[in-house]
mmCIF file of C-alpha atoms and ligand atoms in Angstrom:
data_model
loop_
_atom_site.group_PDB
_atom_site.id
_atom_site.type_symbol
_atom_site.label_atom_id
_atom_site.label_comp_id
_atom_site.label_asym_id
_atom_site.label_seq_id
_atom_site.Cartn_x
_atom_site.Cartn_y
_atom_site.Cartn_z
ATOM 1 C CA UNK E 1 0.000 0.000 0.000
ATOM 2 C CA UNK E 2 1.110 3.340 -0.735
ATOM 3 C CA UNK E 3 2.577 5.403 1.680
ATOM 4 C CA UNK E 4 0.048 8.118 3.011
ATOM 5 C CA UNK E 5 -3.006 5.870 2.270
ATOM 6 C CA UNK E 6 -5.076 5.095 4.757
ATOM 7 C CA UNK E 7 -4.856 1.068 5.732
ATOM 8 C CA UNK E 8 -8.643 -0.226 4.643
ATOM 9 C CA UNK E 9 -8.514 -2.643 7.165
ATOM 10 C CA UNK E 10 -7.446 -3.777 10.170
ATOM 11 C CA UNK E 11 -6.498 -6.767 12.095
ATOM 12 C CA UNK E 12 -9.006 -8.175 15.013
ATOM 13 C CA UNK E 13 -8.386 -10.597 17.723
ATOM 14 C CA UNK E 14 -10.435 -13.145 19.459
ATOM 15 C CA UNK E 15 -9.803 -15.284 22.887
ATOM 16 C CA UNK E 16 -9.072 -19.077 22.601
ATOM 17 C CA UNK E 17 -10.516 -20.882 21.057
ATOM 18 C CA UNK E 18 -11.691 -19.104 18.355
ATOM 19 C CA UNK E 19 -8.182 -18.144 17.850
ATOM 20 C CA UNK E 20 -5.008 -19.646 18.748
ATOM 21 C CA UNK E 21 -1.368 -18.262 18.271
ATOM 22 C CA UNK E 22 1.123 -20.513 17.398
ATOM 23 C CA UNK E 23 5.118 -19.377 17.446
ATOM 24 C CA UNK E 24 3.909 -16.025 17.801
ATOM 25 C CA UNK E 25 1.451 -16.330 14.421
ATOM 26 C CA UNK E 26 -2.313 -15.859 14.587
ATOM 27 C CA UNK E 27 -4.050 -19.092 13.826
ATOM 28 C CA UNK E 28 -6.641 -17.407 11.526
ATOM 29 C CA UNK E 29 -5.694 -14.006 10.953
ATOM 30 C CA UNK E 30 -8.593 -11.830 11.075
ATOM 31 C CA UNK E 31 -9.314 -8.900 9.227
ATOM 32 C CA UNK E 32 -12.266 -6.499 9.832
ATOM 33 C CA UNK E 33 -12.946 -3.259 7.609
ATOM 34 C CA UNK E 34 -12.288 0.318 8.572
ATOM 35 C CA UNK E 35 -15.163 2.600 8.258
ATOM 36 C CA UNK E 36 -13.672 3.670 4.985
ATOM 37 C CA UNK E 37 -13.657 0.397 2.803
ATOM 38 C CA UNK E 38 -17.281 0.735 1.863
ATOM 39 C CA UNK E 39 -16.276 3.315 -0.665
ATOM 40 C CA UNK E 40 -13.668 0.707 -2.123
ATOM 41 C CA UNK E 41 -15.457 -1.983 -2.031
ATOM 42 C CA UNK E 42 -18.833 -1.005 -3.461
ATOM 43 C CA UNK E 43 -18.104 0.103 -6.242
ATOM 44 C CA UNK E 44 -21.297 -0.536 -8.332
ATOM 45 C CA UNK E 45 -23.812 -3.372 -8.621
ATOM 46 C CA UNK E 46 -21.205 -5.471 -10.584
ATOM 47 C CA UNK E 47 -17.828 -4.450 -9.823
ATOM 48 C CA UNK E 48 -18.433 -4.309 -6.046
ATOM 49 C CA UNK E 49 -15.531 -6.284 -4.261
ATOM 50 C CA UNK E 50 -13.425 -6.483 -6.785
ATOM 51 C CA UNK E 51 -11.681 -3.086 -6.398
ATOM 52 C CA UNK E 52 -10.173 -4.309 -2.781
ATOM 53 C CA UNK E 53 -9.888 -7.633 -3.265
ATOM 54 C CA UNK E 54 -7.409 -6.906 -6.451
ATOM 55 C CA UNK E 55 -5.626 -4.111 -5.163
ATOM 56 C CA UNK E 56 -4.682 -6.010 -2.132
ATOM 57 C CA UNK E 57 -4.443 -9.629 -3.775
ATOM 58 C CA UNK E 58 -0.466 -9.835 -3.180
ATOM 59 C CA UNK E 59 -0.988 -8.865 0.260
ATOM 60 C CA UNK E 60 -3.793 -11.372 1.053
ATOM 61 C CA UNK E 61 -1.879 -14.126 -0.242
ATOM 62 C CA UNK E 62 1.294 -13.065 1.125
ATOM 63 C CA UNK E 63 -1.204 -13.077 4.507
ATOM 64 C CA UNK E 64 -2.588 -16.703 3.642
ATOM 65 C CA UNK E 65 0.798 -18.018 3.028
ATOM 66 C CA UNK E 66 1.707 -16.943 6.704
ATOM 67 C CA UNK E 67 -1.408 -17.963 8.703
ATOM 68 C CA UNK E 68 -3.064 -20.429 6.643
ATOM 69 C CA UNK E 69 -6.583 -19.064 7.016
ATOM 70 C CA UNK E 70 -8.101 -15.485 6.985
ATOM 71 C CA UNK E 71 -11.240 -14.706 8.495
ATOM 72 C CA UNK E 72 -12.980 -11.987 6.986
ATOM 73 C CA UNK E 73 -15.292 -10.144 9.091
ATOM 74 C CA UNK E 74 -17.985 -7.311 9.153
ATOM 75 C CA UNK E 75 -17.387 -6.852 5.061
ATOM 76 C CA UNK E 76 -20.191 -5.729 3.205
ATOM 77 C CA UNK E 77 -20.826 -9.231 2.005
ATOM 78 C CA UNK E 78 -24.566 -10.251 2.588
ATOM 79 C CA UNK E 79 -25.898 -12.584 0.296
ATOM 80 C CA UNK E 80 -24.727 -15.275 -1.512
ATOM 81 C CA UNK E 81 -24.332 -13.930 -4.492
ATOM 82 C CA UNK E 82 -22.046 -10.773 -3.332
ATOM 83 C CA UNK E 83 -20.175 -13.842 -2.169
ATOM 84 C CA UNK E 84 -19.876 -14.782 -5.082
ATOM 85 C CA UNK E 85 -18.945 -11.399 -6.933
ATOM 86 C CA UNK E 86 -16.088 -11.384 -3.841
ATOM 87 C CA UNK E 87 -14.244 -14.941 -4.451
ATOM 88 C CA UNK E 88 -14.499 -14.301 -8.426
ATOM 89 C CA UNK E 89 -12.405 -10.946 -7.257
ATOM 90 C CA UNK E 90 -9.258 -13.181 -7.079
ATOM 91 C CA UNK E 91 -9.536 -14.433 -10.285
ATOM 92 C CA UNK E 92 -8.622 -18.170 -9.394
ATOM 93 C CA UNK E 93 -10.043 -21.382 -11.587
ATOM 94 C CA UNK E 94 -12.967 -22.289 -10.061
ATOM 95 C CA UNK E 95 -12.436 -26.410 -9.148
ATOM 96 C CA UNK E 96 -16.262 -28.069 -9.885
ATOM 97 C CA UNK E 97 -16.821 -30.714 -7.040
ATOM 98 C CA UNK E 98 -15.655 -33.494 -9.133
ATOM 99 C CA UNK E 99 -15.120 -36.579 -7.024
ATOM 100 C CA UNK E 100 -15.439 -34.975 -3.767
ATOM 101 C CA UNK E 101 -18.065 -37.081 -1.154
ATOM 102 C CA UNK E 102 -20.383 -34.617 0.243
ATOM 103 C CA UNK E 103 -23.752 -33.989 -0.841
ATOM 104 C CA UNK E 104 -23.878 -30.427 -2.114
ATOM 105 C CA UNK E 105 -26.165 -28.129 -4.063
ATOM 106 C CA UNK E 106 -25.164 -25.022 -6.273
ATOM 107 C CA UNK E 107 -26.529 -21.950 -5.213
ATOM 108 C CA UNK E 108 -25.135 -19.139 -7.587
ATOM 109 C CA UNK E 109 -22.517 -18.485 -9.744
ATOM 110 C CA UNK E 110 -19.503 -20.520 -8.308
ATOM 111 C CA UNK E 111 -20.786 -21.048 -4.815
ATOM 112 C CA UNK E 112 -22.314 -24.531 -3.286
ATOM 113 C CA UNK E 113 -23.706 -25.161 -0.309
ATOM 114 C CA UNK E 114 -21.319 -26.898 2.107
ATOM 115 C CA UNK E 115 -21.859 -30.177 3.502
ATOM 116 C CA UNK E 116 -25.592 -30.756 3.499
ATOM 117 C CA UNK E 117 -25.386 -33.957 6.244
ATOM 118 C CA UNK E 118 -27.531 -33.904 8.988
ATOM 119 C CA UNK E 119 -27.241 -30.993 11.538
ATOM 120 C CA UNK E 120 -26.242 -33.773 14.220
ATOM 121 C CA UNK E 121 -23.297 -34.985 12.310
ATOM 122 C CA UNK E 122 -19.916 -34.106 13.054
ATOM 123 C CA UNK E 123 -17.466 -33.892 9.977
ATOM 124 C CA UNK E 124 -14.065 -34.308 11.471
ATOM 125 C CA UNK E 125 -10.738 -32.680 9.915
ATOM 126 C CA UNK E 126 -9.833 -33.020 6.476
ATOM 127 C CA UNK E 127 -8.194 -30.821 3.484
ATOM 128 C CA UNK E 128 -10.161 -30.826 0.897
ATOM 129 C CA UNK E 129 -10.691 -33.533 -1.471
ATOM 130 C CA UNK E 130 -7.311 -35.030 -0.412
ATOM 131 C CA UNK E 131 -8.303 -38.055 -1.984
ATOM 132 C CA UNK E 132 -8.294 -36.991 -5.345
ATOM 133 C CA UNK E 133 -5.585 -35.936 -7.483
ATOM 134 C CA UNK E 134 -7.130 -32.526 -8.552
ATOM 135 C CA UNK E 135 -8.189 -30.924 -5.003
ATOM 136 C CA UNK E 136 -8.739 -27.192 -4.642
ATOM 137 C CA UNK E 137 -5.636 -24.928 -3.416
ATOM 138 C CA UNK E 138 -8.010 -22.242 -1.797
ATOM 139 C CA UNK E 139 -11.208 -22.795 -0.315
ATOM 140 C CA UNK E 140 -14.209 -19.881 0.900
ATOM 141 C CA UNK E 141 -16.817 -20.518 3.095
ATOM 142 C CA UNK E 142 -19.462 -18.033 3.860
ATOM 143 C CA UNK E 143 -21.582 -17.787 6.865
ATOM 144 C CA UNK E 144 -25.221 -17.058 5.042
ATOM 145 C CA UNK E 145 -26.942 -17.850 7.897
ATOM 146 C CA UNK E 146 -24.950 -18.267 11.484
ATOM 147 C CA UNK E 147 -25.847 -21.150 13.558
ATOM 148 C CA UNK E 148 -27.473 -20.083 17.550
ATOM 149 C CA UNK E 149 -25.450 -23.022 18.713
ATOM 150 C CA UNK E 150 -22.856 -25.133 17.405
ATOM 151 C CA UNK E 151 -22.234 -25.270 14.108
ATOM 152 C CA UNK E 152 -18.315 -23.832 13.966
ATOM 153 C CA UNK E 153 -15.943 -25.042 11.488
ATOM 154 C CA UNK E 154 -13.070 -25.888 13.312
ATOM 155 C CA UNK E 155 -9.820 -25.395 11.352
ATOM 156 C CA UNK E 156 -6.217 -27.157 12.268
ATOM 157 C CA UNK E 157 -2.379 -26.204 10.898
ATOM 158 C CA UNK E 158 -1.830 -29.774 9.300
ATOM 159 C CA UNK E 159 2.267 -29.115 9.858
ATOM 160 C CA UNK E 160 1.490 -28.747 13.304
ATOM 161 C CA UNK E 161 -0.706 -31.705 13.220
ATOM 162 C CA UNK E 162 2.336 -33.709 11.760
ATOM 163 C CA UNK E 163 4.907 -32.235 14.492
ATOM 164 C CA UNK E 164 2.698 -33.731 17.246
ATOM 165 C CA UNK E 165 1.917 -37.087 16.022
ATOM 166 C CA UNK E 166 5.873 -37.577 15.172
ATOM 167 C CA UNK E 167 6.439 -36.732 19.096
ATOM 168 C CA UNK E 168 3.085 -39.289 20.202
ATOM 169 C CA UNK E 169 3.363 -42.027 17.380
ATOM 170 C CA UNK E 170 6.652 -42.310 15.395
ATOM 171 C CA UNK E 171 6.204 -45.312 14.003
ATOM 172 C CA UNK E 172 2.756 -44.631 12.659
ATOM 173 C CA UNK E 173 4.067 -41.750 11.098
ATOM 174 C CA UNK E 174 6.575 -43.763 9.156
ATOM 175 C CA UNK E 175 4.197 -46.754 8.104
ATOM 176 C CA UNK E 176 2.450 -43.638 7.131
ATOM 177 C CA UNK E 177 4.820 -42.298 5.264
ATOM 178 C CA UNK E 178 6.481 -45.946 3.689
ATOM 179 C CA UNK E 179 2.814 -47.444 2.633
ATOM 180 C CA UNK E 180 0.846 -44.341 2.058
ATOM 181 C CA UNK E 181 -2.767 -44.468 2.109
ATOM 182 C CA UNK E 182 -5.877 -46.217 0.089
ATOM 183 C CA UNK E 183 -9.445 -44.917 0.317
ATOM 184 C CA UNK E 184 -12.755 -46.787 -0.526
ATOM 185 C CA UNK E 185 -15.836 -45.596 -0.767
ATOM 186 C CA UNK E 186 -18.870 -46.959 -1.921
ATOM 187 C CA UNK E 187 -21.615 -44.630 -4.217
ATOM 188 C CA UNK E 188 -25.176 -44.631 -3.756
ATOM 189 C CA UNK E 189 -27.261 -45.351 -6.867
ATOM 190 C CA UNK E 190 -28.553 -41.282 -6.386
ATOM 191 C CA UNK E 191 -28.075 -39.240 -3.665
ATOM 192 C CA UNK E 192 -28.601 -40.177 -0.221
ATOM 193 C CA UNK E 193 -28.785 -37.052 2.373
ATOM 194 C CA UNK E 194 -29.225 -39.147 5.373
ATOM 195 C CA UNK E 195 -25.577 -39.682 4.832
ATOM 196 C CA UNK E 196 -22.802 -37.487 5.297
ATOM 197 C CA UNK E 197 -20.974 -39.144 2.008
ATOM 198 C CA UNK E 198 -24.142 -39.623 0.236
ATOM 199 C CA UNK E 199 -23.474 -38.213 -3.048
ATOM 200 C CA UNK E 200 -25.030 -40.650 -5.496
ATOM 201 C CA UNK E 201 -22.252 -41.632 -8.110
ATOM 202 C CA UNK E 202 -24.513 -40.242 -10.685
ATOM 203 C CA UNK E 203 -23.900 -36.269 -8.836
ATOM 204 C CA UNK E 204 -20.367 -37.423 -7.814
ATOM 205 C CA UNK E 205 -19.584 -38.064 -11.678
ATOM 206 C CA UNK E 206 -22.337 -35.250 -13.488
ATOM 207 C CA UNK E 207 -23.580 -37.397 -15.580
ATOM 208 C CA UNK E 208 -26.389 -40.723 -15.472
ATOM 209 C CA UNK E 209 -24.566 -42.821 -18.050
ATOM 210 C CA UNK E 210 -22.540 -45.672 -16.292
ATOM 211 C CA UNK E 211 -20.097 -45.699 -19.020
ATOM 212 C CA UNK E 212 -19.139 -42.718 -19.030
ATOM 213 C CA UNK E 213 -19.339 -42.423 -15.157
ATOM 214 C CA UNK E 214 -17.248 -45.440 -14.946
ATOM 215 C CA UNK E 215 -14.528 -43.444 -17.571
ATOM 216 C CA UNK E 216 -14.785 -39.905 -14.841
ATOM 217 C CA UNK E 217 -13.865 -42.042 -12.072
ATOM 218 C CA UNK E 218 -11.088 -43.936 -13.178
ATOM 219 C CA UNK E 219 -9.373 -41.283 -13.870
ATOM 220 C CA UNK E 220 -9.859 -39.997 -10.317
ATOM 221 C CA UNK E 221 -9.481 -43.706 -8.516
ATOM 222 C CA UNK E 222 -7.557 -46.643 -9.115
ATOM 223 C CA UNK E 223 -10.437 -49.427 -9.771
ATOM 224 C CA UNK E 224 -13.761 -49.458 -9.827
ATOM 225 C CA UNK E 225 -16.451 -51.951 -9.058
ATOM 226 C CA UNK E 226 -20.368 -51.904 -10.177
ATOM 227 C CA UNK E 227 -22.269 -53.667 -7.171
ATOM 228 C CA UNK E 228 -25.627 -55.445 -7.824
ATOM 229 C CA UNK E 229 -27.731 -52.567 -6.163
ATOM 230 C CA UNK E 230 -26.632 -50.299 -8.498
ATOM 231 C CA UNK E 231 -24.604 -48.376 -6.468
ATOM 232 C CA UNK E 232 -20.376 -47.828 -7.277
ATOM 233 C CA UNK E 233 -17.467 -48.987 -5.061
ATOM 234 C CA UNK E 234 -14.072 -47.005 -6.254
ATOM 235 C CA UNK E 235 -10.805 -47.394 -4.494
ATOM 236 C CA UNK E 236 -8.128 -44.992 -4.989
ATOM 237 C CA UNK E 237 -4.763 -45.887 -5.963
ATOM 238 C CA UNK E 238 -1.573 -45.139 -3.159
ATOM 239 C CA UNK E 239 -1.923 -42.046 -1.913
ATOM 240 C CA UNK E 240 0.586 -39.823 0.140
ATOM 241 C CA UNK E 241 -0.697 -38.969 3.254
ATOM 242 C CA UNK E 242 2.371 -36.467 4.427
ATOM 243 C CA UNK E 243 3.138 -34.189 1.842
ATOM 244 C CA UNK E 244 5.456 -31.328 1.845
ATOM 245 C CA UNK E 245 4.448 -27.995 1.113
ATOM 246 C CA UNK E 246 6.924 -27.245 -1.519
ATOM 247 C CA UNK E 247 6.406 -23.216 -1.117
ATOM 248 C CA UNK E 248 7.651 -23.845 2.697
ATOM 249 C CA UNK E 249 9.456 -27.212 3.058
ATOM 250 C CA UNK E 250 6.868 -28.148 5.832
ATOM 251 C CA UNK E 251 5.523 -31.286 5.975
ATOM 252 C CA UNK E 252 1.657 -31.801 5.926
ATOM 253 C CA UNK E 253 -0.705 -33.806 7.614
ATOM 254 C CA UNK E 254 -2.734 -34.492 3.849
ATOM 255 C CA UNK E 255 -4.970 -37.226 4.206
ATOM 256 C CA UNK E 256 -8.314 -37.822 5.154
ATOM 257 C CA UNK E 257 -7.484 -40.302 7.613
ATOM 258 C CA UNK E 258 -9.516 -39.172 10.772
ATOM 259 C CA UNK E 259 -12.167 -37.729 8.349
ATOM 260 C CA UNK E 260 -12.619 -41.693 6.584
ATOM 261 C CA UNK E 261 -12.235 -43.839 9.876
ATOM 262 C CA UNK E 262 -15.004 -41.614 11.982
ATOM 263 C CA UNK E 263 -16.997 -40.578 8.739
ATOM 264 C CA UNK E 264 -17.028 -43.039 5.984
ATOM 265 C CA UNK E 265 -20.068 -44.430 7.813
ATOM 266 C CA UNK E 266 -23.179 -45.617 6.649
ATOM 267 C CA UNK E 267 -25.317 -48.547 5.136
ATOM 268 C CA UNK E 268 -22.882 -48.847 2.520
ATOM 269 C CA UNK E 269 -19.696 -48.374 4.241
ATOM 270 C CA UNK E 270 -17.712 -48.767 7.217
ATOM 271 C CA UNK E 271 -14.743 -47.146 8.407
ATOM 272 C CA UNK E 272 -12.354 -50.211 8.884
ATOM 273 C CA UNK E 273 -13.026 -50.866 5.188
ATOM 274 C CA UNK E 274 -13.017 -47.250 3.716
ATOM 275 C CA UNK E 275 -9.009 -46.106 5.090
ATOM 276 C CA UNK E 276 -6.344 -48.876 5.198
ATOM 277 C CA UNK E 277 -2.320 -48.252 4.748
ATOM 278 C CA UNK E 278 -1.781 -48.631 0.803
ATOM 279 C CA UNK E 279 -1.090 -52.506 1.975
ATOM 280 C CA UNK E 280 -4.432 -52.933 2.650
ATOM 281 C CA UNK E 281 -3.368 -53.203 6.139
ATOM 282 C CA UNK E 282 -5.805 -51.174 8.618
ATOM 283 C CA UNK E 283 -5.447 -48.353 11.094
ATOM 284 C CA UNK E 284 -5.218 -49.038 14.665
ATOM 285 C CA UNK E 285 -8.266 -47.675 16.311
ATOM 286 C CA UNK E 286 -6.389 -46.249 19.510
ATOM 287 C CA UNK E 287 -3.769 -44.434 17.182
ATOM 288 C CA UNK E 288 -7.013 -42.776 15.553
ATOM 289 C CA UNK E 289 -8.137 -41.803 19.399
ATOM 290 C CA UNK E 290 -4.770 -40.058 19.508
ATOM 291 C CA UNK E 291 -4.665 -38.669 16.256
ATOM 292 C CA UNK E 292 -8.393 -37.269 17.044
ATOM 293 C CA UNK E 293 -7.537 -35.472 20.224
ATOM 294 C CA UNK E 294 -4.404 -34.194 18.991
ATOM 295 C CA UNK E 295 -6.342 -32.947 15.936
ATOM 296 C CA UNK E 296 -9.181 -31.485 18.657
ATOM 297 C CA UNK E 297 -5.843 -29.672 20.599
ATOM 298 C CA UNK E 298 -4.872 -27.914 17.978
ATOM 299 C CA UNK E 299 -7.815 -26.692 16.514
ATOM 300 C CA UNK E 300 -9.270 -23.056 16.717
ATOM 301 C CA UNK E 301 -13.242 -22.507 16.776
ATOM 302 C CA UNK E 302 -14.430 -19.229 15.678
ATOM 303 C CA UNK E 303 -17.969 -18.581 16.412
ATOM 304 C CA UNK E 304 -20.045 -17.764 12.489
ATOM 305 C CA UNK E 305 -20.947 -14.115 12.378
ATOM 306 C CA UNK E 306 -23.771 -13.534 9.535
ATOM 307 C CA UNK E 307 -21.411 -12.246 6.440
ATOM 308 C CA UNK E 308 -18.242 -13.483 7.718
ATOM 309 C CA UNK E 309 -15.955 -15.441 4.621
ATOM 310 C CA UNK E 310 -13.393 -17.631 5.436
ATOM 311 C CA UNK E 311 -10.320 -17.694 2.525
ATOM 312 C CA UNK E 312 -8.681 -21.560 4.253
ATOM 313 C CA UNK E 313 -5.132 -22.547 2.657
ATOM 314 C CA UNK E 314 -6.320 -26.145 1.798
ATOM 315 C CA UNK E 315 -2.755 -27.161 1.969
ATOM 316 C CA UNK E 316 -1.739 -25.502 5.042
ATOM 317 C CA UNK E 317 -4.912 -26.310 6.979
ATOM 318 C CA UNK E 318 -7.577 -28.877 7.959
ATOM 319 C CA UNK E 319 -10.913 -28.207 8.166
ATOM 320 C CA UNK E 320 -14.434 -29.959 9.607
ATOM 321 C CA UNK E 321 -17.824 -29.244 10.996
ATOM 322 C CA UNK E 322 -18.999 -29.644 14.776
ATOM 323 C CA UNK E 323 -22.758 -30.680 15.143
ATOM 324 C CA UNK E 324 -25.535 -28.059 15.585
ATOM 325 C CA UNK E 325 -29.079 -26.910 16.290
ATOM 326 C CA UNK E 326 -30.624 -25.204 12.616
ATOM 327 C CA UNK E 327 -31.084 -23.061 11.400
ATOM 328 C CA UNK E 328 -27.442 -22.724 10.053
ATOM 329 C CA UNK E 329 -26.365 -21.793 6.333
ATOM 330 C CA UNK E 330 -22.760 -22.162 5.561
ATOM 331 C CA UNK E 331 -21.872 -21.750 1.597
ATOM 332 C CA UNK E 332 -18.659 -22.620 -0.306
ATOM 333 C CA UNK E 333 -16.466 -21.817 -2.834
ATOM 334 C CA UNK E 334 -13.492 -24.138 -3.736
ATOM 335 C CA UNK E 335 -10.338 -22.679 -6.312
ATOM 336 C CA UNK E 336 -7.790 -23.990 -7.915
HETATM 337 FE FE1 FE2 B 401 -14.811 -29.991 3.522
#
């Protein structure tokens, strides 16, 4: 920013646990406008956002690289469609939901609904579509509709995650790191949304021919197998579960792990079956106990504000959903 210029907005801080500070770093960094920004961010009906957002684009990044998450709060962002005018202000590839389990609905433009299970449901920690080779880089979430009670969306520094299961479980780490990982997952014939991974292979793949459905997920899975209800069973070649983040050197916690064993679960799956070591070997349920609290430790749980956006480094950091009483509206955007 120039000098002379007035700073458009300014940094906010929250007690534990809605925000944590690691090695002197916020864990998310918040940002909150000054009075002023409404001038540069409204700029008309079409361009609103976009003014801000691109003038300070190296700066937000630069920010995102740091702390792995931003919260963005008291914006003028309040509905979902100036949501949507605000992600497209960054200019990054929108990623289509290809191959990703959740149940989700498009609302407008580039933004979904998030995770439509049931409001009882806890999602635990995962990055985003870790189980498939194309997952999104940068991920928004927008509070539409903020929940009375429950309802956060718990996020977690995966390197930090890492650090502290190489202290608790060494060897895990390494079988972790030797075998890799190997998810299965078994598709409804349509949607089911009593179930948290209900997305009917049909939705999953976009399209109701089995042929080609069968073509879409090979190319995102290893093998593929048509069961005689209809529904699709794909398992995913080896996957890495620690990967380094090549733009620091620090080594990530990227697998879906915790998010499989506790919620692959439903009349078509279990969690013994759905995560094994790329051996086929499976986890040890009192490692997962560990890995869960250590996950729970770590994480930071900001209480949803109506119009607050979340911008999440989906390599940096995990993310899930704790349970909650409705009415609660949380929409998403996922980039490349
Ligand atoms: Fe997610």
């Amino acid at each position: 920013m120039p000098e002379g210029q007035k700073c458009s907005v300014k940094e906010i801080t929250l007690p534990e646990p809605e925000q944590k500070k690691f090695d002197g770093t916020v864990f998310p960094l918040i940002l909150s406008p000054n009075d002023e920004i409404e001038n540069q961010f409204f700029i008309d009906s079409t361009g609103k956002a976009i003014s801000w957002v691109q003038n300070e684009l190296s700066n937000i990044e630069a920010q995102l690289l740091k702390h792995g998450a931003i919260l963005f709060r008291g914006f003028p962002i309040t509905c979902p469609s100036d949501f949507d005018i605000f992600v497209k202000a960054f200019n990054y590839e929108a990623l289509p939901y290809v191959g990703g389990a959740a149940p989700r609905t498009l609302v407008v433009g580039n933004v979904f609904t998030s995770n439509e299970a049931p409001p009882d449901t806890l999602i635990p920690f995962h990055h985003e579509m870790a189980q498939v080779p194309n997952f999104p880089n940068v991920l928004f979430f927008y509070c539409d509709v903020a929940p009375t009670e429950g309802g956060q969306t718990p996020l977690v520094l995966s390197n930090l995650v890492y650090q502290r299961m190489v202290q608790l479980n060494p060897s895990f780490v390494n079988t972790l790191k030797e075998k890799g990982v190997k998810y299965t997952r078994v598709l409804p014939n349509g949607d089911d949304p009593t179930s948290p991974i209900g997305r009917g292979w049909q939705s999953t793949y976009g399209t109701s021919n089995k042929e080609e459905a069968e073509k879409k997920a090979l190319e995102l899975v290893g093998s593929i197998e048509w069961l005689d209800d209809g529904c699709l069973k794909t398992i995913t070649r080896v996957l890495p579960a620690i990967r380094e983040d090549t733009r620091t050197g620090k080594e990530m916690w990227f697998n879906s792990v915790i998010a499989v064993y506790r919620g692959w679960k439903d009349t078509r799956n279990s969690p013994e079956k759905s995560i094994t070591f790329g051996d086929g070997s499976p986890m040890d349920p009192k490692t997962m106990d560990v890995l869960e609290n250590v996950l729970n430790e770590l994480a930071i749980d900001f209480r949803w504000k109506k119009g607050d956006v979340v911008m999440v480094d989906n390599r940096q950091a995990l993310h899930g959903r704790r349970s909650f009483v409705p009415p609660r509206r949380i929409l998403a955007a996922l980039c490349k």
